GROMACS .gro file of C-alpha atoms in nm:
model
  309
    1MET     CA    1   4.574  -0.503  -2.134
    2PRO     CA    2   4.931  -0.580  -2.083
    3PRO     CA    3   5.092  -0.695  -1.698
    4THR     CA    4   5.284  -0.416  -1.532
    5THR     CA    5   5.610  -0.318  -1.621
    6PRO     CA    6   5.863  -0.469  -1.379
    7HIS     CA    7   6.016  -0.233  -1.152
    8ASP     CA    8   6.443  -0.129  -1.173
    9ILE     CA    9   6.459  -0.265  -1.493
   10PRO     CA   10   6.839  -0.270  -1.515
   11PRO     CA   11   6.975  -0.053  -1.774
   12VAL     CA   12   7.246  -0.326  -1.886
   13LEU     CA   13   7.158  -0.644  -2.077
   14GLY     CA   14   7.367  -0.949  -1.908
   15LEU     CA   15   7.444  -1.317  -1.852
   16LEU     CA   16   7.202  -1.559  -1.639
   17PRO     CA   17   7.345  -1.852  -1.559
   18ASP     CA   18   7.112  -2.179  -1.549
   19THR     CA   19   7.161  -2.332  -1.239
   20ILE     CA   20   7.102  -1.884  -1.050
   21VAL     CA   21   6.754  -1.957  -1.249
   22ALA     CA   22   6.649  -2.276  -1.127
   23LYS     CA   23   6.699  -2.129  -0.803
   24TYR     CA   24   6.517  -1.874  -0.780
   25LEU     CA   25   6.232  -1.976  -1.110
   26GLY     CA   26   5.952  -2.107  -0.904
   27HIS     CA   27   5.531  -2.158  -1.004
   28ALA     CA   28   5.436  -1.794  -0.844
   29ILE     CA   29   5.682  -1.604  -1.071
   30GLN     CA   30   5.599  -1.835  -1.376
   31SER     CA   31   5.156  -1.758  -1.252
   32GLY     CA   32   5.289  -1.424  -1.222
   33GLN     CA   33   5.173  -1.346  -0.809
   34GLU     CA   34   5.565  -1.219  -0.789
   35THR     CA   35   5.834  -1.098  -0.986
   36PRO     CA   36   6.134  -1.227  -0.997
   37PRO     CA   37   6.407  -1.179  -0.717
   38GLN     CA   38   6.586  -0.836  -0.919
   39VAL     CA   39   6.833  -0.848  -0.675
   40ALA     CA   40   6.941  -1.161  -0.613
   41LEU     CA   41   6.984  -1.280  -0.933
   42ARG     CA   42   7.171  -0.975  -1.027
   43LYS     CA   43   7.420  -1.056  -0.812
   44GLY     CA   44   7.453  -1.461  -0.978
   45ALA     CA   45   7.498  -1.209  -1.309
   46THR     CA   46   7.717  -1.131  -1.500
   47LEU     CA   47   7.647  -0.715  -1.672
   48LEU     CA   48   7.811  -0.700  -2.046
   49SER     CA   49   7.988  -0.379  -2.178
   50ALA     CA   50   7.778  -0.087  -2.143
   51THR     CA   51   8.022   0.074  -2.378
   52GLU     CA   52   7.847  -0.119  -2.631
   53ALA     CA   53   7.450   0.023  -2.718
   54ARG     CA   54   7.299  -0.262  -2.856
   55ARG     CA   55   7.382  -0.381  -2.549
   56HIS     CA   56   7.132  -0.128  -2.350
   57THR     CA   57   6.791  -0.304  -2.244
   58VAL     CA   58   6.601   0.102  -2.318
   59PRO     CA   59   6.582  -0.060  -2.714
   60LEU     CA   60   6.460  -0.340  -2.589
   61ARG     CA   61   6.166  -0.274  -2.330
   62GLN     CA   62   6.041  -0.013  -2.604
   63LEU     CA   63   6.040  -0.267  -2.898
   64LEU     CA   64   5.862  -0.524  -2.632
   65GLU     CA   65   5.600  -0.257  -2.460
   66GLU     CA   66   5.522  -0.219  -2.879
   67ALA     CA   67   5.442  -0.522  -2.890
   68MET     CA   68   5.217  -0.599  -2.647
   69ARG     CA   69   5.060  -0.339  -2.713
   70ARG     CA   70   4.960  -0.364  -3.089
   71PHE     CA   71   4.878  -0.740  -3.003
   72GLN     CA   72   4.724  -0.754  -2.645
   73ASP     CA   73   4.403  -0.911  -2.838
   74GLN     CA   74   4.616  -1.145  -3.053
   75ARG     CA   75   4.928  -1.327  -2.864
   76THR     CA   76   4.974  -1.518  -3.147
   77ALA     CA   77   5.048  -1.255  -3.454
   78ALA     CA   78   5.295  -1.080  -3.169
   79ASP     CA   79   5.565  -1.303  -3.290
   80ALA     CA   80   5.582  -1.294  -3.701
   81TRP     CA   81   5.608  -0.882  -3.612
   82LEU     CA   82   5.891  -0.900  -3.334
   83ALA     CA   83   6.104  -1.169  -3.440
   84PRO     CA   84   6.257  -0.970  -3.749
   85ARG     CA   85   6.318  -0.601  -3.506
   86LEU     CA   86   6.429  -0.813  -3.194
   87HIS     CA   87   6.680  -0.955  -3.401
   88ALA     CA   88   6.768  -0.582  -3.575
   89THR     CA   89   6.776  -0.450  -3.183
   90LEU     CA   90   6.989  -0.675  -3.023
   91ARG     CA   91   7.264  -0.741  -3.309
   92LEU     CA   92   7.442  -1.094  -3.236
   93THR     CA   93   7.681  -1.287  -3.343
   94ARG     CA   94   7.565  -1.653  -3.381
   95ALA     CA   95   7.783  -1.744  -3.108
   96GLU     CA   96   7.636  -1.475  -2.913
   97ALA     CA   97   7.309  -1.614  -2.972
   98ALA     CA   98   7.410  -1.970  -2.831
   99ASP     CA   99   7.564  -1.876  -2.470
  100GLY     CA  100   7.189  -1.943  -2.324
  101ARG     CA  101   7.275  -1.679  -2.012
  102LEU     CA  102   7.198  -1.396  -2.197
  103TRP     CA  103   6.872  -1.525  -2.278
  104ASN     CA  104   6.790  -1.626  -1.877
  105TYR     CA  105   6.864  -1.244  -1.866
  106LEU     CA  106   6.676  -1.111  -2.120
  107ALA     CA  107   6.371  -1.295  -2.010
  108LEU     CA  108   6.405  -1.263  -1.621
  109LEU     CA  109   6.508  -0.965  -1.540
  110VAL     CA  110   6.505  -0.733  -1.886
  111ALA     CA  111   6.169  -0.860  -1.966
  112PRO     CA  112   5.991  -1.151  -1.739
  113ASP     CA  113   5.618  -0.959  -1.824
  114TYR     CA  114   5.652  -1.052  -2.214
  115VAL     CA  115   5.765  -1.382  -2.132
  116LEU     CA  116   5.428  -1.440  -1.877
  117TRP     CA  117   5.171  -1.254  -2.128
  118ARG     CA  118   5.343  -1.456  -2.433
  119HIS     CA  119   5.374  -1.757  -2.279
  120ARG     CA  120   5.112  -1.830  -2.031
  121GLY     CA  121   4.859  -2.025  -2.050
  122THR     CA  122   4.523  -2.045  -1.803
  123GLU     CA  123   4.740  -2.094  -1.476
  124THR     CA  124   5.130  -2.063  -1.523
  125THR     CA  125   5.389  -2.020  -1.786
  126ALA     CA  126   5.654  -2.361  -1.872
  127THR     CA  127   5.973  -2.340  -1.759
  128SER     CA  128   6.128  -2.378  -2.080
  129ARG     CA  129   5.960  -1.974  -2.213
  130PHE     CA  130   6.205  -1.903  -1.973
  131SER     CA  131   6.531  -2.090  -1.965
  132GLY     CA  132   6.518  -2.332  -2.233
  133ALA     CA  133   6.602  -2.464  -2.541
  134HIS     CA  134   6.661  -2.232  -2.856
  135TYR     CA  135   6.347  -2.367  -3.072
  136THR     CA  136   6.138  -2.303  -2.695
  137GLN     CA  137   6.221  -1.978  -2.481
  138ALA     CA  138   6.011  -1.694  -2.537
  139PHE     CA  139   6.277  -1.482  -2.748
  140SER     CA  140   6.594  -1.719  -2.874
  141ARG     CA  141   6.330  -1.873  -3.026
  142LEU     CA  142   6.206  -1.519  -3.218
  143TRP     CA  143   6.588  -1.503  -3.273
  144TRP     CA  144   6.745  -1.785  -3.475
  145ALA     CA  145   6.355  -1.802  -3.655
  146ALA     CA  146   6.470  -1.443  -3.754
  147GLU     CA  147   6.837  -1.525  -3.806
  148LEU     CA  148   6.788  -1.825  -3.991
  149PHE     CA  149   6.426  -1.728  -4.247
  150ARG     CA  150   6.610  -1.439  -4.311
  151ASP     CA  151   6.704  -1.368  -4.686
  152GLY     CA  152   7.027  -1.181  -4.634
  153ALA     CA  153   6.911  -0.807  -4.470
  154ASP     CA  154   6.542  -0.910  -4.643
  155TYR     CA  155   6.305  -1.021  -4.304
  156ARG     CA  156   5.984  -1.059  -4.548
  157PRO     CA  157   6.025  -1.477  -4.547
  158VAL     CA  158   6.098  -1.401  -4.109
  159GLU     CA  159   5.746  -1.291  -4.108
  160THR     CA  160   5.542  -1.531  -4.352
  161ALA     CA  161   5.745  -1.802  -4.099
  162CYS     CA  162   5.677  -1.711  -3.754
  163ARG     CA  163   5.304  -1.672  -3.888
  164VAL     CA  164   5.275  -2.036  -3.842
  165GLN     CA  165   5.322  -2.154  -3.456
  166ASP     CA  166   5.411  -2.521  -3.631
  167VAL     CA  167   5.732  -2.375  -3.790
  168LEU     CA  168   5.893  -2.236  -3.467
  169ASN     CA  169   5.727  -2.521  -3.224
  170THR     CA  170   5.824  -2.819  -3.504
  171THR     CA  171   6.057  -2.683  -3.788
  172LEU     CA  172   6.281  -2.442  -3.629
  173ARG     CA  173   6.459  -2.751  -3.449
  174LEU     CA  174   6.568  -2.880  -3.714
  175ASP     CA  175   6.940  -2.901  -3.830
  176VAL     CA  176   6.871  -2.914  -4.193
  177ILE     CA  177   6.733  -2.559  -4.180
  178ASP     CA  178   7.039  -2.462  -4.071
  179HIS     CA  179   7.118  -2.491  -4.413
  180ARG     CA  180   7.019  -2.165  -4.646
  181PRO     CA  181   6.867  -2.270  -4.914
  182THR     CA  182   6.593  -2.536  -4.685
  183ALA     CA  183   6.452  -2.280  -4.561
  184LEU     CA  184   6.404  -2.080  -4.836
  185ALA     CA  185   6.212  -2.347  -4.957
  186ILE     CA  186   6.032  -2.422  -4.707
  187VAL     CA  187   5.914  -2.062  -4.662
  188ARG     CA  188   5.793  -2.014  -5.043
  189ILE     CA  189   5.625  -2.306  -4.998
  190LEU     CA  190   5.507  -2.226  -4.658
  191ASP     CA  191   5.368  -1.879  -4.856
  192ARG     CA  192   5.222  -2.107  -5.131
  193LEU     CA  193   4.959  -2.310  -4.897
  194ILE     CA  194   4.849  -1.932  -4.727
  195ALA     CA  195   4.781  -1.785  -5.068
  196SER     CA  196   4.530  -2.064  -5.144
  197HIS     CA  197   4.381  -2.066  -4.848
  198THR     CA  198   4.487  -2.439  -4.735
  199SER     CA  199   4.298  -2.567  -4.353
  200HIS     CA  200   4.503  -2.711  -4.126
  201LEU     CA  201   4.806  -2.533  -4.233
  202GLY     CA  202   4.973  -2.644  -3.882
  203ASP     CA  203   4.970  -3.039  -4.075
  204HIS     CA  204   5.175  -2.950  -4.401
  205VAL     CA  205   5.395  -2.791  -4.215
  206ASN     CA  206   5.422  -3.109  -3.971
  207ALA     CA  207   5.390  -3.363  -4.196
  208LEU     CA  208   5.643  -3.127  -4.503
  209SER     CA  209   5.987  -3.062  -4.149
  210SER     CA  210   5.897  -3.438  -4.148
  211ALA     CA  211   6.003  -3.541  -4.465
  212VAL     CA  212   6.264  -3.288  -4.528
  213ASN     CA  213   6.373  -3.418  -4.259
  214THR     CA  214   6.398  -3.685  -4.289
  215ALA     CA  215   6.494  -3.682  -4.673
  216GLY     CA  216   6.812  -3.455  -4.492
  217SER     CA  217   6.974  -3.795  -4.371
  218THR     CA  218   7.039  -3.956  -4.676
  219LEU     CA  219   7.010  -3.653  -4.915
  220VAL     CA  220   7.227  -3.343  -4.864
  221TYR     CA  221   7.059  -3.083  -4.956
  222ASP     CA  222   7.379  -2.853  -4.970
  223VAL     CA  223   7.516  -3.067  -5.286
  224LEU     CA  224   7.179  -3.029  -5.414
  225ALA     CA  225   7.140  -2.680  -5.364
  226PRO     CA  226   7.512  -2.502  -5.271
  227ASP     CA  227   7.491  -2.192  -5.106
  228GLY     CA  228   7.781  -1.938  -5.045
  229GLY     CA  229   7.692  -1.901  -4.721
  230GLY     CA  230   7.701  -1.531  -4.528
  231GLU     CA  231   7.898  -1.323  -4.531
  232GLY     CA  232   8.089  -1.315  -4.157
  233GLU     CA  233   8.252  -0.982  -4.214
  234ALA     CA  234   7.903  -0.789  -4.355
  235VAL     CA  235   7.775  -0.934  -4.021
  236LEU     CA  236   8.076  -0.790  -3.822
  237ASP     CA  237   7.973  -0.446  -3.944
  238TRP     CA  238   7.649  -0.439  -3.892
  239ILE     CA  239   7.694  -0.542  -3.542
  240ALA     CA  240   7.934  -0.204  -3.543
  241GLU     CA  241   7.690  -0.014  -3.645
  242ALA     CA  242   7.417  -0.027  -3.429
  243GLN     CA  243   7.666   0.230  -3.188
  244ASP     CA  244   7.540   0.508  -3.336
  245ALA     CA  245   7.188   0.290  -3.549
  246PRO     CA  246   6.840   0.412  -3.507
  247ALA     CA  247   6.546   0.258  -3.243
  248VAL     CA  248   6.434  -0.006  -3.545
  249PRO     CA  249   6.078   0.112  -3.732
  250PHE     CA  250   5.744   0.016  -3.607
  251GLU     CA  251   5.619   0.040  -3.903
  252ARG     CA  252   5.795  -0.114  -4.143
  253LEU     CA  253   6.055  -0.424  -4.172
  254PRO     CA  254   6.488  -0.342  -4.028
  255ASP     CA  255   6.755  -0.399  -4.240
  256GLY     CA  256   6.915  -0.705  -4.125
  257PRO     CA  257   7.286  -0.759  -4.229
  258ASP     CA  258   7.394  -0.754  -4.556
  259ASP     CA  259   7.569  -1.038  -4.627
  260GLY     CA  260   7.444  -1.209  -4.910
  261ARG     CA  261   7.115  -1.286  -5.045
  262VAL     CA  262   7.113  -1.738  -5.125
  263ASN     CA  263   7.139  -1.834  -5.447
  264ALA     CA  264   6.812  -1.842  -5.592
  265GLN     CA  265   6.885  -2.145  -5.775
  266SER     CA  266   6.903  -2.343  -5.513
  267VAL     CA  267   6.585  -2.230  -5.368
  268ASP     CA  268   6.383  -2.355  -5.643
  269THR     CA  269   6.588  -2.628  -5.652
  270LEU     CA  270   6.522  -2.755  -5.361
  271VAL     CA  271   6.130  -2.622  -5.387
  272ALA     CA  272   6.051  -2.862  -5.679
  273LEU     CA  273   6.192  -3.152  -5.430
  274PHE     CA  274   6.027  -3.056  -5.142
  275ASP     CA  275   5.691  -2.984  -5.372
  276LYS     CA  276   5.709  -3.428  -5.423
  277LEU     CA  277   5.825  -3.540  -5.055
  278LEU     CA  278   5.511  -3.314  -4.962
  279ALA     CA  279   5.277  -3.476  -5.147
  280GLU     CA  280   5.390  -3.803  -5.008
  281ALA     CA  281   5.369  -3.725  -4.652
  282PRO     CA  282   5.179  -3.840  -4.365
  283ARG     CA  283   4.970  -3.573  -4.277
  284ARG     CA  284   4.758  -3.544  -3.924
  285GLN     CA  285   4.422  -3.824  -3.986
  286ARG     CA  286   4.187  -3.570  -3.803
  287PRO     CA  287   3.840  -3.782  -3.699
  288THR     CA  288   3.528  -3.651  -3.891
  289GLN     CA  289   3.360  -3.434  -3.693
  290ARG     CA  290   3.011  -3.545  -3.592
  291PRO     CA  291   2.663  -3.342  -3.455
  292MET     CA  292   2.707  -3.280  -3.124
  293ASP     CA  293   2.466  -3.352  -2.872
  294PRO     CA  294   2.306  -3.054  -2.750
  295GLY     CA  295   2.309  -3.119  -2.410
  296VAL     CA  296   2.676  -3.165  -2.420
  297ILE     CA  297   2.951  -2.870  -2.289
  298PRO     CA  298   3.212  -2.953  -2.522
  299GLN     CA  299   3.522  -3.008  -2.281
  300GLN     CA  300   3.631  -2.626  -2.382
  301ALA     CA  301   3.371  -2.435  -2.306
  302MET     CA  302   3.356  -2.647  -1.958
  303GLU     CA  303   3.703  -2.547  -1.905
  304ALA     CA  304   3.595  -2.135  -2.022
  305GLN     CA  305   3.379  -2.202  -1.701
  306ARG     CA  306   3.539  -2.310  -1.486
  307ASN     CA  307   3.781  -2.027  -1.527
  308GLY     CA  308   3.561  -1.792  -1.505
  309LEU     CA  309   3.657  -1.647  -1.898
   0.00000   0.00000   0.00000
């Protein structure tokens, strides 16, 4: 079952510095034995404007609680559902999203229960899931995935990208992924691999990501595949519309900022190139499975026994 909602959730988002997080985030919180000290954390935080609807925490809480309810038996599947809806609910500029203090606040003061639910291992949750790089922090990774893989207002590529954890864990780290045709070309290939039921999909994603990144050091993708880039004014208009926008829909994808679709010809050009890179890229060598001695208990089973699972 999803964890119990923490008490006394602040009504408005804020900014929580890393130094405050480091002071109070310990094993007891990371293991779920204690809840974050709300009073102390709030004293160290700076509140954002309560007059902006996009800063209100109620829609976020409703969204996160729905994700925990829907995916209580398949936590990783929550990423593809949540990423576009989190992006459309927060409505941030890239500069705002680059401020780690916002994600610290969301993780420690608004939704520590979600961080624990989604990322806790057998005993504890990594510090980086509460406060970390944009590609590891529990909420930042989803927002940036939605921002980098969307095709203008269309979030469908985001769903595809977030279906494979290796995209979030590996591809999202690449500098070249900021080039929109590159991001969509990778999703196009990923779509095809999924449709063909490719085994060890993560191995292919990691191989492709490495090859694309390496080639990007010598090939200039924005020359091979030009992209006019998103329209800044359209994003700002989309953000302004948050004042009167209804909550994001749960049963269909929301609309993102209508800042222009990615050039289709540029995506086609890179898909052809990336297909060649993937065909030549080395993939993980998996050992041949040997018959198991019936008297030997697999390591996972041993751990499950120890943990009472």
